[in-house]
Structures are given as structure tokens and as C-alpha cells.
Short mmCIF file of C-alpha atoms in Angstrom, two decimals:
data_model
loop_
_atom_site.label_atom_id
_atom_site.label_comp_id
_atom_site.label_asym_id
_atom_site.label_seq_id
_atom_site.Cartn_x
_atom_site.Cartn_y
_atom_site.Cartn_z
CA UNK A 1 36.69 261.63 -144.80
CA UNK A 2 34.13 262.41 -146.82
CA UNK A 3 31.82 262.60 -144.02
CA UNK A 4 33.53 265.20 -142.31
CA UNK A 5 33.87 267.17 -145.45
CA UNK A 6 29.84 267.27 -146.03
CA UNK A 7 29.69 267.98 -142.37
CA UNK A 8 32.32 271.03 -142.59
CA UNK A 9 29.59 271.99 -145.93
CA UNK A 10 26.58 272.30 -143.97
CA UNK A 11 27.97 274.14 -140.93
CA UNK A 12 28.31 277.14 -143.64
CA UNK A 13 24.56 277.47 -143.74
CA UNK A 14 22.75 279.75 -141.27
CA UNK A 15 20.33 277.94 -139.25
CA UNK A 16 17.77 280.91 -140.12
CA UNK A 17 18.16 279.88 -143.47
CA UNK A 18 16.58 275.60 -143.11
CA UNK A 19 17.32 274.44 -146.42
CA UNK A 20 14.11 272.51 -147.99
CA UNK A 21 14.29 269.15 -148.64
CA UNK A 22 14.80 269.72 -152.54
CA UNK A 23 17.46 272.08 -151.47
CA UNK A 24 19.64 269.44 -149.10
CA UNK A 25 19.23 267.08 -152.15
CA UNK A 26 20.32 269.47 -154.53
CA UNK A 27 23.30 270.05 -151.67
CA UNK A 28 23.88 266.67 -151.37
CA UNK A 29 24.75 266.21 -155.41
CA UNK A 30 27.07 269.19 -154.70
CA UNK A 31 29.04 267.81 -152.24
CA UNK A 32 29.48 264.75 -154.27
CA UNK A 33 30.22 265.79 -157.29
CA UNK A 34 33.04 267.93 -155.76
CA UNK A 35 34.42 265.44 -153.48
CA UNK A 36 34.93 263.13 -156.74
CA UNK A 37 36.77 265.95 -158.82
CA UNK A 38 38.70 266.70 -156.06
CA UNK A 39 39.82 263.13 -155.06
CA UNK A 40 40.79 262.13 -158.70
CA UNK A 41 44.46 261.00 -159.37
CA UNK A 42 45.00 264.35 -160.62
CA UNK A 43 42.53 266.61 -159.50
CA UNK A 44 40.22 268.55 -161.81
CA UNK A 45 40.68 272.42 -161.37
CA UNK A 46 37.70 275.35 -161.10
CA UNK A 47 39.24 278.76 -161.76
CA UNK A 48 37.15 281.89 -160.64
CA UNK A 49 36.62 285.20 -162.33
CA UNK A 50 36.79 288.24 -160.06
CA UNK A 51 34.91 291.40 -159.96
CA UNK A 52 36.84 294.03 -162.12
CA UNK A 53 38.47 291.99 -164.61
CA UNK A 54 38.97 292.11 -167.64
CA UNK A 55 36.91 289.60 -169.80
CA UNK A 56 38.75 286.26 -170.49
CA UNK A 57 38.30 283.99 -173.32
CA UNK A 58 37.39 281.30 -170.15
CA UNK A 59 34.21 282.87 -169.81
CA UNK A 60 31.20 283.03 -172.04
CA UNK A 61 28.74 286.24 -170.61
CA UNK A 62 25.77 285.39 -168.67
CA UNK A 63 23.47 288.31 -170.33
CA UNK A 64 25.42 290.71 -172.04
CA UNK A 65 29.25 291.97 -172.95
CA UNK A 66 30.90 294.47 -171.24
CA UNK A 67 34.50 295.81 -170.67
CA UNK A 68 34.42 294.27 -166.35
CA UNK A 69 33.28 291.30 -164.92
CA UNK A 70 30.91 292.10 -162.43
CA UNK A 71 30.32 289.08 -160.61
CA UNK A 72 31.33 285.02 -161.53
CA UNK A 73 28.09 282.95 -162.18
CA UNK A 74 29.45 279.84 -162.76
CA UNK A 75 33.64 278.87 -162.81
CA UNK A 76 35.84 277.46 -165.76
CA UNK A 77 36.47 273.82 -165.59
CA UNK A 78 39.38 272.14 -166.06
CA UNK A 79 40.77 268.48 -166.56
CA UNK A 80 43.36 269.48 -164.19
CA UNK A 81 45.63 272.44 -163.26
CA UNK A 82 47.37 273.97 -166.18
CA UNK A 83 45.25 271.27 -168.26
CA UNK A 84 42.76 271.51 -171.14
CA UNK A 85 39.40 273.54 -170.46
CA UNK A 86 36.63 271.23 -170.39
CA UNK A 87 34.07 273.91 -170.19
CA UNK A 88 33.77 277.68 -170.21
CA UNK A 89 33.06 279.61 -167.12
CA UNK A 90 29.93 281.77 -166.75
CA UNK A 91 30.69 285.80 -165.98
CA UNK A 92 27.80 288.90 -165.54
CA UNK A 93 29.90 291.31 -167.49
CA UNK A 94 29.07 295.17 -167.17
#
């Protein structure tokens, strides 16, 4: 099952991008961590912010404060859906 998941992720890389061996190693680790998070008895939960949202206490600013989200740099991590916050996310505000 993991191999099918991994192959699906690799299909999203455009052939023209041709990742370096260091990038492939990084992708391998990212897929492994996501797989482990998703297959827990109670899966961990990632919450993303959306462009135009008001700043939330779940996210810290990337470079500066602002009145709205420009983009989500890193999602907030929860132990499980509606569970305790493990790590705040990061948002680029403007």
C-alpha cells in the first residue's frame, strides 16, 4: 500500500522538473512521514490557512504581520482532528 502511495506522489512531479538525488531523498522522507501520520490509530491532522483569511492564533507570521493571509507556508499540526495543537503553522501575511 505504501508503495502505491509513493508512486502516486512521484507521478505529480513533472518530467521536465527532473529532481536531483537530494530532492528525491527529501521527497522519500516527506512521503514516509505523511504515511506514518496518516496510518496512526487516530490519524494526525494538518490544518491549512487560505489566501484572504484573517490571521489566526493557529499560525505565526512568516516575515511580517498583516491583516490577511497571502499564502500558507506550513500547516498547523494537531495530534488528531479536533485534538490538541502540536505545532503552530506559518502563514505569509500581507
